[in-house]
Structure formats: C-alpha cells, structure tokens
Amino acid sequence: MEMHHMGMDMDHGHHDHGDMDMGEGQCNMNMLFTWSTKNLCIVFSRWRVTGPISLLGSLVVIVLLAAGYEGTRQITRQYEVAHARRLSAFSGATVGSNDIADEAVSGTEPEPENHAYFRNASSRLLVGSDNRRAVERRGKITMAALYAVQVFYSFFIMLLFMTYNGFVMLAVAVGAFVGYLAFGDNMSASKSVACH
C-alpha cells in the first residue's frame, strides 16, 4: 500500500514539474506556420519576443541580418575579382606586353625599352615581391574563410526562417530585398539564399 502511494506521489510531483516547464518563461517551439508571437524565441532562448516593441526591434534586426548576408556575398565576389587580377599580373607582364606594345607603336617605330621596363615594374608593384604560388595559397585560404562565413551565415538565416513564424519569415524576405538593392550589383536575381 505504501508503494502505491509513493508511486502516485512521484507521478504527482512529475506533473507539477511538467506544469512549471510550460510556464511564461519557456520558448514556444512551433513546427507549423503561425502568426502567433506568444512566447516566441528567435534562435536563442534569450532572444525572446515579449511584446510589440521587442517584436518590432527583432524584425528590424532580422532585416539587417538578411541584408548583411548579401553584403558578405558582395565582399566575397570583390575579393575573388581582386585575387584574379593579382594572379593575372604575374602573366600580364609577359603575355599582355605584346598587346600594349602593338597599341603603343605607330607605324614602324619599335617600343622604347624603358616602356617595357615600367610596365613590368608596375606589374611587380601590383603583385608585390611574393611568388605566384604564395599569392595563390593566400588567396585560396582567404576565399575558403569567406566561404565558411557565407555557409555559417546562410544556415543562421535558415534557422531564423525555421521559427515558422510569419513575421520572421517576412522579415527575412524583406532583408533579402534590401540586401539585393544595396549589394546586388552585377548579380543575377535568380540566385536564392541557399543553406550551402
């Protein structure tokens, strides 16, 4: 008989603990689309929506985060172009010199030797004193780091979207819109934010 009461007491205590878990301080984890912001936590338990002002502030932050993703992609594209320019400077001094010499020569006069020297010197300034392999290696490491930042960033945006909250989803879309307007020069609009 005592065992029966003890089991009931344990069950009763467990139910009380369960009720405490569902109190006001807990995050509401939705797995279906909703517009409800009650107990809404965004990615972290500390990023909690407690009212209209915190909802509005959170949505502004989400718009800025999503726009920042496009900025990160733009920085990566600019670095890739600059890196390709640095690498082409190694071969530009020898390959490109004939093209420039042909334009510089009028009639039958050959190009003066000092022009070729200055052209090669400017290529060396663009490249620096490093050899091509060192520049390639540094560029690849930097591009890999930028790629890792983009992957992390895109997964973070995916987690924002997976709150399944309509307001948060719209804020991500607005952020992508703002980011494309601000950073989408020479970029196809058909490219979507991908997890990877």
Coordinates of C-alpha atoms in Angstrom, one line a residue, residues 16-154:
D16 CA 3.8 19.6 -11.2
H17 CA 7.3 19.9 -12.6
G18 CA 5.9 19.5 -16.1
D19 CA 3.4 22.3 -15.5
M20 CA 6.3 24.5 -14.4
D21 CA 8.1 23.9 -17.7
M22 CA 5.2 25.2 -19.7
G23 CA 5.0 28.5 -17.8
E24 CA 5.6 32.0 -19.2
G25 CA 9.4 31.8 -19.2
Q26 CA 9.5 29.0 -21.8
C27 CA 10.0 29.4 -25.5
N28 CA 7.2 28.3 -27.8
M29 CA 8.7 26.0 -30.5
N30 CA 6.4 25.8 -33.5
M31 CA 6.8 23.2 -36.2
L32 CA 3.9 24.6 -38.2
F33 CA 3.4 28.0 -39.7
T34 CA 2.0 30.6 -37.3
W35 CA 1.5 34.3 -36.8
S36 CA 1.5 34.0 -33.0
T37 CA 4.3 35.8 -31.2
K38 CA 3.4 34.5 -27.7
N39 CA 6.5 33.0 -26.0
L40 CA 8.3 33.4 -29.4
C41 CA 12.1 32.9 -29.1
I42 CA 14.2 33.6 -32.1
V43 CA 17.2 31.1 -32.4
F44 CA 18.3 31.7 -28.8
S45 CA 16.3 31.4 -25.6
R46 CA 17.5 34.9 -24.6
W47 CA 16.2 36.4 -27.9
R48 CA 12.6 36.4 -26.8
V49 CA 9.7 38.5 -28.0
T50 CA 7.8 39.9 -25.0
G51 CA 5.6 42.4 -26.7
P52 CA 5.1 44.6 -29.7
I53 CA 8.2 46.7 -29.2
S54 CA 10.5 43.7 -28.9
L55 CA 8.8 42.1 -31.9
L56 CA 9.4 45.3 -34.0
G57 CA 13.1 45.5 -32.8
S58 CA 13.6 41.8 -33.6
L59 CA 12.2 42.2 -37.0
V60 CA 14.5 45.2 -37.8
V61 CA 17.5 43.1 -36.6
I62 CA 16.4 40.2 -38.8
V63 CA 16.1 42.5 -41.9
L64 CA 19.6 43.8 -41.2
L65 CA 21.0 40.3 -40.8
A66 CA 19.4 39.1 -44.0
A67 CA 20.7 42.2 -45.9
G68 CA 24.1 41.7 -44.4
Y69 CA 24.2 38.2 -46.0
E70 CA 24.1 39.9 -49.4
G71 CA 26.8 42.2 -48.3
T72 CA 29.0 39.3 -47.3
R73 CA 28.4 37.7 -50.7
Q74 CA 29.4 41.0 -52.4
I75 CA 32.6 41.2 -50.4
T76 CA 33.5 37.7 -51.5
R77 CA 32.8 38.5 -55.1
Q78 CA 35.0 41.6 -54.9
Y79 CA 37.8 39.6 -53.3
E80 CA 37.6 37.0 -56.0
V81 CA 37.9 39.6 -58.7
A82 CA 40.9 41.3 -56.9
H83 CA 42.6 37.9 -56.4
A84 CA 42.1 37.0 -60.1
R85 CA 43.6 40.4 -61.0
R86 CA 46.7 39.8 -58.8
L87 CA 47.2 36.3 -60.3
S88 CA 46.9 37.7 -63.9
A89 CA 49.5 40.3 -63.1
F90 CA 52.1 37.5 -62.9
S91 CA 51.5 36.6 -66.5
G92 CA 50.3 40.0 -67.6
A93 CA 53.9 41.4 -67.8
T94 CA 54.9 38.9 -70.4
V95 CA 51.6 38.0 -72.2
G96 CA 50.0 41.4 -72.1
S97 CA 53.1 43.3 -73.1
N98 CA 52.7 42.4 -76.8
D99 CA 49.2 43.8 -76.9
I100 CA 50.2 47.0 -75.3
A101 CA 53.2 47.3 -77.4
D102 CA 51.1 46.9 -80.6
E103 CA 48.8 49.7 -79.5
A104 CA 51.7 52.0 -78.5
V105 CA 53.6 51.5 -81.7
S106 CA 52.6 53.8 -84.5
G107 CA 53.9 52.9 -87.9
T108 CA 57.2 51.1 -87.8
E109 CA 58.8 52.5 -84.7
P110 CA 59.6 49.9 -82.0
E111 CA 58.6 50.4 -78.4
P112 CA 61.3 52.0 -76.3
E113 CA 62.9 49.7 -73.8
N114 CA 62.1 51.9 -70.8
H115 CA 58.3 51.5 -71.6
A116 CA 58.6 47.7 -71.2
Y117 CA 60.6 48.2 -68.0
F118 CA 58.0 50.4 -66.4
R119 CA 55.2 48.1 -67.5
N120 CA 57.0 45.2 -65.8
A121 CA 57.7 47.3 -62.8
S122 CA 54.0 48.2 -62.4
S123 CA 53.1 44.6 -62.6
R124 CA 55.6 43.8 -59.9
L125 CA 54.1 46.5 -57.7
L126 CA 50.6 45.1 -58.2
V127 CA 51.8 41.6 -57.3
G128 CA 54.4 42.5 -54.7
S129 CA 57.5 40.5 -54.0
D130 CA 55.7 37.2 -53.5
N131 CA 55.8 34.5 -56.0
R132 CA 52.6 33.2 -57.7
R133 CA 52.3 30.1 -55.6
A134 CA 52.3 32.1 -52.3
V135 CA 49.7 34.5 -53.7
E136 CA 47.5 31.6 -54.9
R137 CA 47.8 29.9 -51.5
R138 CA 46.9 33.0 -49.5
G139 CA 44.0 33.8 -51.8
K140 CA 42.6 30.2 -51.5
I141 CA 42.8 30.4 -47.7
T142 CA 41.0 33.7 -47.7
M143 CA 38.4 32.6 -50.1
A144 CA 37.8 29.4 -48.1
A145 CA 37.4 31.6 -44.9
L146 CA 34.9 33.8 -46.8
Y147 CA 33.0 30.8 -48.0
A148 CA 32.8 29.4 -44.4
V149 CA 31.4 32.7 -43.2
Q150 CA 28.8 32.6 -46.0
V151 CA 27.8 29.0 -45.1
F152 CA 27.5 29.8 -41.4
Y153 CA 25.5 33.0 -42.3
S154 CA 23.1 31.1 -44.6

